[in-house]
Short mmCIF file of N, CA, C and O in Angstrom, two decimals:
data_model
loop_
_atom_site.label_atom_id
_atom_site.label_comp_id
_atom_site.label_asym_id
_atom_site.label_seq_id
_atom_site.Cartn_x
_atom_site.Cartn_y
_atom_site.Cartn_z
N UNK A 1 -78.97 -5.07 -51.51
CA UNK A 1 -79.63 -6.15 -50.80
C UNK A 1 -81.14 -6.00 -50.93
O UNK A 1 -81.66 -5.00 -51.42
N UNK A 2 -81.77 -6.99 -50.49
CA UNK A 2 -83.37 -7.04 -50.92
C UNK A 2 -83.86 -6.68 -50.02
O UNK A 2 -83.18 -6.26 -49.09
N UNK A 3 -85.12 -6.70 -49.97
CA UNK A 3 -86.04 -6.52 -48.31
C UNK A 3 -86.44 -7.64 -47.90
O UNK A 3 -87.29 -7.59 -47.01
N UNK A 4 -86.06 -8.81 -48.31
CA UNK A 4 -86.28 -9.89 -47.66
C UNK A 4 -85.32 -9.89 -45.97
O UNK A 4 -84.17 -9.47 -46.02
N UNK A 5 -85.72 -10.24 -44.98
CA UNK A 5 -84.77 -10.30 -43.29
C UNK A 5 -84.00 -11.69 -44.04
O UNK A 5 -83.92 -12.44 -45.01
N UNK A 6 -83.46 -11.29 -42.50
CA UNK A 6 -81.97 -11.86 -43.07
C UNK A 6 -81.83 -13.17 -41.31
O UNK A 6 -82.39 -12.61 -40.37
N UNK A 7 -81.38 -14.25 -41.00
CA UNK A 7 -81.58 -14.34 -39.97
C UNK A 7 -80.33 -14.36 -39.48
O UNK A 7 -79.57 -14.03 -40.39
N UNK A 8 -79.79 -14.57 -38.59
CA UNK A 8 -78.00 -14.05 -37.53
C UNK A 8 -77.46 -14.91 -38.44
O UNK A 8 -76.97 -14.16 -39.29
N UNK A 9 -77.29 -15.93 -38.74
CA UNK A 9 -76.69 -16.70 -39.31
C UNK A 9 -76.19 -15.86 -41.11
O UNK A 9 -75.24 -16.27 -41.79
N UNK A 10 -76.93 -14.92 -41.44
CA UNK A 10 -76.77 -15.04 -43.00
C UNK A 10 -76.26 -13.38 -42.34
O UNK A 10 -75.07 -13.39 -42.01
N UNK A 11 -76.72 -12.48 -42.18
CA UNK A 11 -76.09 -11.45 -41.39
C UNK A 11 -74.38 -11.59 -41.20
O UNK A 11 -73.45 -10.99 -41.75
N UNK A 12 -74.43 -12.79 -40.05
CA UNK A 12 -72.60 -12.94 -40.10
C UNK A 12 -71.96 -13.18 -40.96
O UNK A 12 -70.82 -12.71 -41.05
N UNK A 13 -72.55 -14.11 -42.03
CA UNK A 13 -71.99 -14.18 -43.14
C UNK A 13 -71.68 -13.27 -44.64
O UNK A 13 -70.70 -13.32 -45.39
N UNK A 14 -72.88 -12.48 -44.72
CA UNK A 14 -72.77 -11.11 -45.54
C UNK A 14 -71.94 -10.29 -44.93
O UNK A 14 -71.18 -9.77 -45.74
N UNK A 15 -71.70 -9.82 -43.45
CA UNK A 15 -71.29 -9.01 -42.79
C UNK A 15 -70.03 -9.09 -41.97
O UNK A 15 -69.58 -8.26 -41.18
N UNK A 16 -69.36 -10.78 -42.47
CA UNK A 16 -68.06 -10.93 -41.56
C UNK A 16 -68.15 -10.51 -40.10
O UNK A 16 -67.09 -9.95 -39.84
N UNK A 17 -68.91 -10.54 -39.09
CA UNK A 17 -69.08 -10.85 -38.39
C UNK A 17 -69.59 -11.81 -37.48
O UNK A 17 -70.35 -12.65 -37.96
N UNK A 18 -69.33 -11.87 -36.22
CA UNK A 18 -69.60 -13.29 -35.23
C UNK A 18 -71.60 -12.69 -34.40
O UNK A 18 -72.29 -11.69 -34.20
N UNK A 19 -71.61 -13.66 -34.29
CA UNK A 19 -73.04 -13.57 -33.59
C UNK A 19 -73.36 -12.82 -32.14
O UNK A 19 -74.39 -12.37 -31.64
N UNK A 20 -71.78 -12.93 -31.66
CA UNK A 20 -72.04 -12.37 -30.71
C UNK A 20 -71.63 -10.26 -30.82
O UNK A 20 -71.60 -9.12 -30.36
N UNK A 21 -71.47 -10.99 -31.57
CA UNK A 21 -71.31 -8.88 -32.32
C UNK A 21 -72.42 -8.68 -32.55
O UNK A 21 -72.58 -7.60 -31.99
N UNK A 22 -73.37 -8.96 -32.99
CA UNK A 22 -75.25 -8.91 -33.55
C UNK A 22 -75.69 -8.84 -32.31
O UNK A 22 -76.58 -8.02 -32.08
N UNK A 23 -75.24 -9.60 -31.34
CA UNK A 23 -75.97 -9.37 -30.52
C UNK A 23 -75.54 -8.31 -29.15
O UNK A 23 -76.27 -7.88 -28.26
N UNK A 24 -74.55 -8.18 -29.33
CA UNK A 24 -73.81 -7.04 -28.84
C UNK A 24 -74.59 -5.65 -29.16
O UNK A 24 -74.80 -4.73 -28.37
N UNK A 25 -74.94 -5.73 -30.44
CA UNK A 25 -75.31 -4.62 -31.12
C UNK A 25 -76.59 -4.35 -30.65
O UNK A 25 -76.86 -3.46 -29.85
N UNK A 26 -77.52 -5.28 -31.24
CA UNK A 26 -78.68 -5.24 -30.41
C UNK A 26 -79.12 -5.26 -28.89
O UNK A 26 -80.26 -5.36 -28.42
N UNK A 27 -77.94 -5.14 -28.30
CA UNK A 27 -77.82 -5.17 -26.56
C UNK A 27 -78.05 -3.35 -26.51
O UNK A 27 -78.91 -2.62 -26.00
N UNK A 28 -76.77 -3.08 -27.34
CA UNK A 28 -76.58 -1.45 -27.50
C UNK A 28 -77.59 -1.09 -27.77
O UNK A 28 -77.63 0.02 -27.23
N UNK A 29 -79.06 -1.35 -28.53
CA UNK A 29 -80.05 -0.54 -29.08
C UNK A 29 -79.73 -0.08 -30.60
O UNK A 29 -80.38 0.85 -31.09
N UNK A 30 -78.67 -0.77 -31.38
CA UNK A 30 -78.23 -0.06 -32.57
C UNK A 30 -78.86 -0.81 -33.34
O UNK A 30 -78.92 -0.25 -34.44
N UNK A 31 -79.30 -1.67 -33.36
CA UNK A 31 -79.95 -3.05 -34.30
C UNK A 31 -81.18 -3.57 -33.37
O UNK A 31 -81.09 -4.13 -32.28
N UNK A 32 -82.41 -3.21 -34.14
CA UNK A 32 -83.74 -3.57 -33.64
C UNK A 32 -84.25 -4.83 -34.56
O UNK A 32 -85.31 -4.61 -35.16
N UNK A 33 -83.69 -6.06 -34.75
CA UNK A 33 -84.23 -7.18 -36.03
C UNK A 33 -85.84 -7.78 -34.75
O UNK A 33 -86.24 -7.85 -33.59
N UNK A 34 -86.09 -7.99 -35.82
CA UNK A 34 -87.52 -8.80 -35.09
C UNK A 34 -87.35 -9.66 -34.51
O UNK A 34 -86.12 -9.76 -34.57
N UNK A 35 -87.75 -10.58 -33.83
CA UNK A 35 -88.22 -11.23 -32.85
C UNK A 35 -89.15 -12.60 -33.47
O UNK A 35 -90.29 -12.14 -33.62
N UNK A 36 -89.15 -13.93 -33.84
CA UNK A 36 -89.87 -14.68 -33.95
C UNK A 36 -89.28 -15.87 -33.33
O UNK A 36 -88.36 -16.59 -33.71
N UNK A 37 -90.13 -15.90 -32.15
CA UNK A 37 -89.25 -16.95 -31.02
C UNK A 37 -88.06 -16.66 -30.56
O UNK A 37 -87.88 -15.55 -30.07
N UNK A 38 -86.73 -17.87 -30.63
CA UNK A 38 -85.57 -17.44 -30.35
C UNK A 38 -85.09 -17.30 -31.64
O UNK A 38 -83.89 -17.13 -31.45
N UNK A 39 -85.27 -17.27 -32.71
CA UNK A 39 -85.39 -15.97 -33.98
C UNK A 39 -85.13 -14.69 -33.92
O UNK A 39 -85.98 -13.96 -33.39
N UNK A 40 -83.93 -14.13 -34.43
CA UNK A 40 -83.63 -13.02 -35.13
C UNK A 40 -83.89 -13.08 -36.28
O UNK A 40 -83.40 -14.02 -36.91
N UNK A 41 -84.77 -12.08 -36.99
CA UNK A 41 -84.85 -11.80 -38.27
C UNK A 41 -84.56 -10.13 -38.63
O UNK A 41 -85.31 -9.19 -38.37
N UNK A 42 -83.40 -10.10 -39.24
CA UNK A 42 -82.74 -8.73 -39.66
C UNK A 42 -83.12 -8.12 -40.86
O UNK A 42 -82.67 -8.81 -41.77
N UNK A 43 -83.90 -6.89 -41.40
CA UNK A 43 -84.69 -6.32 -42.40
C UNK A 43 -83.21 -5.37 -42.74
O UNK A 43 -82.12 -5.08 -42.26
N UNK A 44 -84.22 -5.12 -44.11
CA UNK A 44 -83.54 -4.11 -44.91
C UNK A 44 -82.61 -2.93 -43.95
O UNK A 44 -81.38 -2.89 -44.00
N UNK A 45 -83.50 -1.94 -43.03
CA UNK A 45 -83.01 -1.03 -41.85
C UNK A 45 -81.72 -1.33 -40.95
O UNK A 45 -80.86 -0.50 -40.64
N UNK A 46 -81.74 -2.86 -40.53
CA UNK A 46 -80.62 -3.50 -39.64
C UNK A 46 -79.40 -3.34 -40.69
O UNK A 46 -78.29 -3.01 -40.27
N UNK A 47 -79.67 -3.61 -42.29
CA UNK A 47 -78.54 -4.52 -42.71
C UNK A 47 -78.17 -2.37 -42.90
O UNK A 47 -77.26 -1.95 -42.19
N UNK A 48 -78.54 -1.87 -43.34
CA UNK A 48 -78.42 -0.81 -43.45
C UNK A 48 -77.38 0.25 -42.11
O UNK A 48 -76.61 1.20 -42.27
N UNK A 49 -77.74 -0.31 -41.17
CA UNK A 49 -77.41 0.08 -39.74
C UNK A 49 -76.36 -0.55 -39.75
O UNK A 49 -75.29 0.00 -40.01
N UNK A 50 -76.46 -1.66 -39.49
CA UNK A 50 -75.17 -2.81 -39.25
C UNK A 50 -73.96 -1.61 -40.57
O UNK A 50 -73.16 -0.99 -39.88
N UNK A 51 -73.85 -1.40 -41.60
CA UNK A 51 -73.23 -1.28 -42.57
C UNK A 51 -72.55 0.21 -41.94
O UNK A 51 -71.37 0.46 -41.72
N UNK A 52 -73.64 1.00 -41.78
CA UNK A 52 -72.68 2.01 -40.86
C UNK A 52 -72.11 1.78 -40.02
O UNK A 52 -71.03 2.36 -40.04
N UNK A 53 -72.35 0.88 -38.77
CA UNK A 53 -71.87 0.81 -37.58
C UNK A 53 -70.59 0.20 -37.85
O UNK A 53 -69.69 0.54 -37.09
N UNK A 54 -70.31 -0.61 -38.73
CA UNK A 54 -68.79 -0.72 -39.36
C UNK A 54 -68.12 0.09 -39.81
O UNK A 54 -66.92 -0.09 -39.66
N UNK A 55 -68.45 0.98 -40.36
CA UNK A 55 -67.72 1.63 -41.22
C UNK A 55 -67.43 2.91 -40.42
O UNK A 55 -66.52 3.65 -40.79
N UNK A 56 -68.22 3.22 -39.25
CA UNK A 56 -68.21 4.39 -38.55
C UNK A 56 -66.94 3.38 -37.09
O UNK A 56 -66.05 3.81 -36.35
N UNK A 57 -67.39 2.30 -37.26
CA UNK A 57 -65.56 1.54 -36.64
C UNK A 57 -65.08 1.80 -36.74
O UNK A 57 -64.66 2.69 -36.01
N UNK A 58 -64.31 1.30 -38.03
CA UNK A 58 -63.53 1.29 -38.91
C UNK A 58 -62.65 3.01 -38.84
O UNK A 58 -61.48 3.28 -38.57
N UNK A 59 -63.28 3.49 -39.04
CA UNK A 59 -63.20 4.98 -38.86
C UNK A 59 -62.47 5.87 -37.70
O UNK A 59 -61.90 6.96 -37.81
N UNK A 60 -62.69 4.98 -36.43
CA UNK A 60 -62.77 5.35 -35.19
C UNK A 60 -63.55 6.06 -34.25
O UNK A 60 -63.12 6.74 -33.32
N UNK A 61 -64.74 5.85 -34.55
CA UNK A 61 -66.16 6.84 -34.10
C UNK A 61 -66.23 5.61 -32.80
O UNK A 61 -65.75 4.48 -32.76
N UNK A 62 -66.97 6.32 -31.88
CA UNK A 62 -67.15 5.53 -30.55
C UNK A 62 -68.85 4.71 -30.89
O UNK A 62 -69.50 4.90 -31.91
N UNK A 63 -69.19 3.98 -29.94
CA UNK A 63 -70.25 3.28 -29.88
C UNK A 63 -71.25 4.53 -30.01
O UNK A 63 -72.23 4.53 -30.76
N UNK A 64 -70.96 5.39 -29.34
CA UNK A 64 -71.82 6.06 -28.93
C UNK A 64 -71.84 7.24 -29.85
O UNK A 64 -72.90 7.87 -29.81
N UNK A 65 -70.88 7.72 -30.71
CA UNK A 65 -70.73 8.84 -31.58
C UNK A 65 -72.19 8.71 -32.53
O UNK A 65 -73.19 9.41 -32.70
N UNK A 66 -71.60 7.24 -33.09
CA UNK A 66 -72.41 6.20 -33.84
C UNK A 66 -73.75 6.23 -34.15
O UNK A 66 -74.39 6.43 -35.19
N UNK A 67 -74.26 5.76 -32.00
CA UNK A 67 -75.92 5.72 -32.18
C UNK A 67 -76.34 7.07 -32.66
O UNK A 67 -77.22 7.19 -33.51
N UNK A 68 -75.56 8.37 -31.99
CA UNK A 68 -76.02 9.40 -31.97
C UNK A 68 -76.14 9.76 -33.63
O UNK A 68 -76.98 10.57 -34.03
N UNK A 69 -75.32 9.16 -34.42
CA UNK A 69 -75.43 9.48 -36.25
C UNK A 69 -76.65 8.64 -36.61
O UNK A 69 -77.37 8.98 -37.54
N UNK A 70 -76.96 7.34 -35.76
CA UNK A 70 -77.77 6.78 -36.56
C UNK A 70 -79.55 7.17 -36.27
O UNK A 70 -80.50 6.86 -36.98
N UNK A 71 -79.56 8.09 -34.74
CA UNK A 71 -80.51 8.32 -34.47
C UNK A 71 -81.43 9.65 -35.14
O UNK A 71 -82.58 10.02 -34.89
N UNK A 72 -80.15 10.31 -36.31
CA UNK A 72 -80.39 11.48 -36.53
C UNK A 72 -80.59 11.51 -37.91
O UNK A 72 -80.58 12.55 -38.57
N UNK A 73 -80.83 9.97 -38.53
CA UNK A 73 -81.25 9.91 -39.77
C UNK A 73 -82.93 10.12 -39.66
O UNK A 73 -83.30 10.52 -40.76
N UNK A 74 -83.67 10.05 -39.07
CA UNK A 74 -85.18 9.84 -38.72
C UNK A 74 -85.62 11.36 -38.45
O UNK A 74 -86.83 11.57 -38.38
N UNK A 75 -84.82 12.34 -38.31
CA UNK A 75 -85.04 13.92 -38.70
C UNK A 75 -85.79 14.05 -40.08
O UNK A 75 -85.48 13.17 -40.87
N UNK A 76 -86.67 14.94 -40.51
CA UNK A 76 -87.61 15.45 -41.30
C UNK A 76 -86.56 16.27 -41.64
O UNK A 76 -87.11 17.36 -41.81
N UNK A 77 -85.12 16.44 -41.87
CA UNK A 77 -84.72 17.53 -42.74
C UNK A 77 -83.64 16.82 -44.09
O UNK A 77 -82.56 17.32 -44.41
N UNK A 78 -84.08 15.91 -44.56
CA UNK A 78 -83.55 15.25 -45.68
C UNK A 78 -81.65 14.98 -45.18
O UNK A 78 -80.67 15.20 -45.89
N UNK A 79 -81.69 14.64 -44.22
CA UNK A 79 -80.61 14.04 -43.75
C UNK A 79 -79.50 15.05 -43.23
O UNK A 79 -78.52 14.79 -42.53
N UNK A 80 -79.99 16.49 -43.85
CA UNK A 80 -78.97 17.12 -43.39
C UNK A 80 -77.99 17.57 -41.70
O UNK A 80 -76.99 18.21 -41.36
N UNK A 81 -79.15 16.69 -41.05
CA UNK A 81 -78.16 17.38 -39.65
C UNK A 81 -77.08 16.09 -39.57
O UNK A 81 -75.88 16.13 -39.29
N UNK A 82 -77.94 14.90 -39.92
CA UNK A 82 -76.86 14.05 -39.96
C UNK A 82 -75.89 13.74 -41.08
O UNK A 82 -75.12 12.79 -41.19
N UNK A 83 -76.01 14.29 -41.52
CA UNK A 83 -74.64 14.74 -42.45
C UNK A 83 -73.91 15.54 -41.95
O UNK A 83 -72.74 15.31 -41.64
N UNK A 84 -74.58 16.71 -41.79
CA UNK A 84 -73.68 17.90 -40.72
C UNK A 84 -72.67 17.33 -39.86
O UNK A 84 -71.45 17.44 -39.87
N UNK A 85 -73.64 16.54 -38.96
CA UNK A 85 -72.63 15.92 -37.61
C UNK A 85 -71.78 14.95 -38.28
O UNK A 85 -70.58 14.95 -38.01
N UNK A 86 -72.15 14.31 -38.94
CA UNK A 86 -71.09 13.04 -39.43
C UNK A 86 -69.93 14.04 -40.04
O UNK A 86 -68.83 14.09 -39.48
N UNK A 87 -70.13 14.60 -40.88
CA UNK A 87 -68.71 15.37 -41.67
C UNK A 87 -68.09 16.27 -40.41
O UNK A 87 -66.96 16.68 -40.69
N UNK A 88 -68.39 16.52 -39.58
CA UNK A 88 -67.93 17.31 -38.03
C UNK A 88 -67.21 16.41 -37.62
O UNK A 88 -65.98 16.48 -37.62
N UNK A 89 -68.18 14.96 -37.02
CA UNK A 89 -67.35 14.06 -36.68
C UNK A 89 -65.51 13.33 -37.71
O UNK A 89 -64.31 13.22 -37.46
N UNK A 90 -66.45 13.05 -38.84
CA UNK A 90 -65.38 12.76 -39.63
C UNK A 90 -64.08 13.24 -39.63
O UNK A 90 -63.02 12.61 -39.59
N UNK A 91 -64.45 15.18 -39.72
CA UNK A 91 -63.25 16.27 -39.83
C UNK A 91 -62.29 15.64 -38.74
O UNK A 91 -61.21 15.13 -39.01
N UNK A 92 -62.84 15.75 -37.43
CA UNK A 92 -62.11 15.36 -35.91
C UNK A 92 -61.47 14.22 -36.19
O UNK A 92 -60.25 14.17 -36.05
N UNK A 93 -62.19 13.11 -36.63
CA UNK A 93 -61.41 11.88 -36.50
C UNK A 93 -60.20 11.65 -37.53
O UNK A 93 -59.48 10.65 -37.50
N UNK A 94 -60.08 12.66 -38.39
CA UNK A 94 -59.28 12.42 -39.91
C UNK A 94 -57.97 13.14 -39.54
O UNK A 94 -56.88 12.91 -40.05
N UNK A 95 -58.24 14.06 -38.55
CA UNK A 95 -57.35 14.73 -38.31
C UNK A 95 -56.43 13.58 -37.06
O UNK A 95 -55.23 13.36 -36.98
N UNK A 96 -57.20 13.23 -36.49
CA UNK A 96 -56.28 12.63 -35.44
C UNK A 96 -55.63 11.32 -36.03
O UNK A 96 -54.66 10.73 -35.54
N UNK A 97 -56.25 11.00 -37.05
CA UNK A 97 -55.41 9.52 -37.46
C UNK A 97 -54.53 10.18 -38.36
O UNK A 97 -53.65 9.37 -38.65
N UNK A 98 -54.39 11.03 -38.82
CA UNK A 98 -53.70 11.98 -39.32
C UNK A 98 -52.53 11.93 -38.92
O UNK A 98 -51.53 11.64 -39.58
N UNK A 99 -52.63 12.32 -37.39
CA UNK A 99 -51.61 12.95 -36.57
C UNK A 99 -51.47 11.43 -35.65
O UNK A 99 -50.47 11.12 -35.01
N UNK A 100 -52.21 10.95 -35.73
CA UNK A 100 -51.45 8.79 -35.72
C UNK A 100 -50.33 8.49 -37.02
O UNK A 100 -49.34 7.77 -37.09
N UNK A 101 -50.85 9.21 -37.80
CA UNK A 101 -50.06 8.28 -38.83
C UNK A 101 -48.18 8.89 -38.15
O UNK A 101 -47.24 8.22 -37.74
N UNK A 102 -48.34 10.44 -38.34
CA UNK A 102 -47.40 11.22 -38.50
C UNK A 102 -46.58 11.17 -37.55
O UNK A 102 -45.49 11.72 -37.71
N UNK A 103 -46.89 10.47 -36.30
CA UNK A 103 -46.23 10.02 -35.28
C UNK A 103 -45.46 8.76 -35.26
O UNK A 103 -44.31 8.42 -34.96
N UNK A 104 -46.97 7.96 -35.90
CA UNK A 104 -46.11 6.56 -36.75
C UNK A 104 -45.12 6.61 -37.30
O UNK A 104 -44.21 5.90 -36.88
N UNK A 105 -44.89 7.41 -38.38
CA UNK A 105 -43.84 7.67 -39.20
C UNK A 105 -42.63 8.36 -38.66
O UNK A 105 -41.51 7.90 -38.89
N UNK A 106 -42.75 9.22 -38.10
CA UNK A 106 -41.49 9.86 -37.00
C UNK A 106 -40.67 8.28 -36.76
O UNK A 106 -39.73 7.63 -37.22
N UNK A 107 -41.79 8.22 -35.68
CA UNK A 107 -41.09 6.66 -34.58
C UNK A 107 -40.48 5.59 -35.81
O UNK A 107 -39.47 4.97 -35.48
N UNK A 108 -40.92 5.38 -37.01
CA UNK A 108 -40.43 3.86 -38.19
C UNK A 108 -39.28 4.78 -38.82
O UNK A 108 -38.64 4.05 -39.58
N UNK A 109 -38.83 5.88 -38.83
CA UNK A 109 -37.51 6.59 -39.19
C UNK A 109 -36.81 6.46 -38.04
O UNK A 109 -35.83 5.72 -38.02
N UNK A 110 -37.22 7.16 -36.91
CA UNK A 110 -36.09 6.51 -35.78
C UNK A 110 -35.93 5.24 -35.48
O UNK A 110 -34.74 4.95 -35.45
N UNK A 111 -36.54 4.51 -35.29
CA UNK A 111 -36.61 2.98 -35.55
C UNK A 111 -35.38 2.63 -36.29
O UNK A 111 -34.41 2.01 -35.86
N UNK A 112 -35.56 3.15 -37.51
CA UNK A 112 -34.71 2.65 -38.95
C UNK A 112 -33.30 3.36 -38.39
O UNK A 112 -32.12 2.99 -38.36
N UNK A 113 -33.72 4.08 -38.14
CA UNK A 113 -32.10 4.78 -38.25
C UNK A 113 -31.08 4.78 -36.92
O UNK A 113 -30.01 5.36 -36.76
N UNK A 114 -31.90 3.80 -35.95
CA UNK A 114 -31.07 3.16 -34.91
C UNK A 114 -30.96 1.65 -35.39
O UNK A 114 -30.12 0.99 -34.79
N UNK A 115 -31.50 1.18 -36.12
CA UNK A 115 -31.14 0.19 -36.88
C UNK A 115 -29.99 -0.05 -37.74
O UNK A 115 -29.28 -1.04 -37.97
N UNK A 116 -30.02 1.16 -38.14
CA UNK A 116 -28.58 1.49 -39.38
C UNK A 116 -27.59 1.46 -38.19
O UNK A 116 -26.79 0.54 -38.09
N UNK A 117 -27.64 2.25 -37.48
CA UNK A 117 -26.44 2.51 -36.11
C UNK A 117 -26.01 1.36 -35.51
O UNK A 117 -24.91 1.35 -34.96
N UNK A 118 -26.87 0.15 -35.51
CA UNK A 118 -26.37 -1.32 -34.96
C UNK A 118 -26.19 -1.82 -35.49
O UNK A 118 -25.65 -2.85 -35.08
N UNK A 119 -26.47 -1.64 -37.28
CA UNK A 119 -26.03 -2.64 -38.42
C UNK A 119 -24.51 -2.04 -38.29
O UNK A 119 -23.57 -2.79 -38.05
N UNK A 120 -24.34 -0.56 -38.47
CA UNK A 120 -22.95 -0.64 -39.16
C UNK A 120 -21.83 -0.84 -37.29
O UNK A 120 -20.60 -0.99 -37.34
N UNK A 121 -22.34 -0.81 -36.38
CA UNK A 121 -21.67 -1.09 -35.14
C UNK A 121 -21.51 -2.18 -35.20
O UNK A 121 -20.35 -2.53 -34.98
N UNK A 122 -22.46 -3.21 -35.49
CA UNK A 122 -22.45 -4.91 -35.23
C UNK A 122 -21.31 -5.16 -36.19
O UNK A 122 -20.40 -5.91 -35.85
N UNK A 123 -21.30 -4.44 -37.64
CA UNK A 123 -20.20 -4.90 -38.25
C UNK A 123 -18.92 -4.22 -38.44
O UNK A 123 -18.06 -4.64 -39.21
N UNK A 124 -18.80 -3.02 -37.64
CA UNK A 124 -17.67 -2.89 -36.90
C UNK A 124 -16.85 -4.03 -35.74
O UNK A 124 -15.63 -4.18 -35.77
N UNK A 125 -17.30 -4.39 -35.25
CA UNK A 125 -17.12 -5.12 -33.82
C UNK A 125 -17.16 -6.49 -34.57
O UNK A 125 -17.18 -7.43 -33.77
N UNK A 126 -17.18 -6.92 -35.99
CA UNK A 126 -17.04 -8.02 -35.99
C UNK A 126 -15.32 -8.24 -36.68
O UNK A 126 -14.44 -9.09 -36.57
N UNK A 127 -15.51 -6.88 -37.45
CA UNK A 127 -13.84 -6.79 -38.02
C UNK A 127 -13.00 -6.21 -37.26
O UNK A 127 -11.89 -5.81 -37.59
N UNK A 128 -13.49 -6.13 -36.20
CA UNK A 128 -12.34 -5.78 -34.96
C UNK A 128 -11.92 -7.14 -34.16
O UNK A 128 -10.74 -7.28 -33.86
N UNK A 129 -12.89 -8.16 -33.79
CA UNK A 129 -12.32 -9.27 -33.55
C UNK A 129 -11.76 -10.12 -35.11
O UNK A 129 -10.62 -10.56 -35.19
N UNK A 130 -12.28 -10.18 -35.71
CA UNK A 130 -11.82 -10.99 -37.06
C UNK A 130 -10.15 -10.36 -37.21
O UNK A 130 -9.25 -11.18 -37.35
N UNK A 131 -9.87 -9.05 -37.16
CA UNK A 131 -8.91 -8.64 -37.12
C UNK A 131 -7.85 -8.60 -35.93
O UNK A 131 -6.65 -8.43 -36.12
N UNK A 132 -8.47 -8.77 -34.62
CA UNK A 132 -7.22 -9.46 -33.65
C UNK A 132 -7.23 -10.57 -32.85
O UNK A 132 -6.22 -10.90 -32.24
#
């Protein structure tokens, strides 16, 4: 993307989001776009921000995991603490959707296989009346 701002309108549209998410965001303090009148104008930094704050969604990071990753890019140590914390965070969250999935999957085998138990019952019980 360029460094030209961007205004809410072209934002939601690059970004599949609704306006009131932008401004949600900027309620939170996570998105600082300028100000010209009742004008939002969103710079290079926002679209940049905005792009994590999805993807750290997406992910399952909290609002707040989030600001705390995005506040720790502005460190003088070439990004490394926030890398640190993000791959910390990451580890935690990978593991638990992990252990979402693996639960998922338990429960769609039992699922299935009380399914099988009423398929072949339902068609028991139908050749038991068909038959008397």
């Amino acid at each position: 993307m360029t460094d030209r701002t961007m205004t809410i309108r072209e934002m939601c549209e690059a970004f599949d989001v609704t306006p009131r998410t932008l401004r949600f965001y900027e309620a939170k303090e996570l998105l600082h776009p300028r100000r010209e009148g009742q004008r939002r104008l969103f710079g290079k930094r926002d679209r940049a921000r905005l792009k994590l704050i999805l993807r750290g969604k997406r992910f399952g990071f909290s609002l707040e995991e989030i600001r705390q990753l995005l506040d720790l890019y502005h460190m003088d140590d070439s990004q490394e603490t926030q890398l640190r914390k993000s791959y910390a965070l990451a580890e935690t969250h990978l593991a638990e959707m992990e252990a979402q999935r693996d639960e998922l999957n338990e429960a769609i085998a039992e699922l299935k296989d009380q399914m099988a138990w009423g398929a072949r019952r339902l068609a028991e019980l139908r050749r038991n009346s068909a038959a008397g």
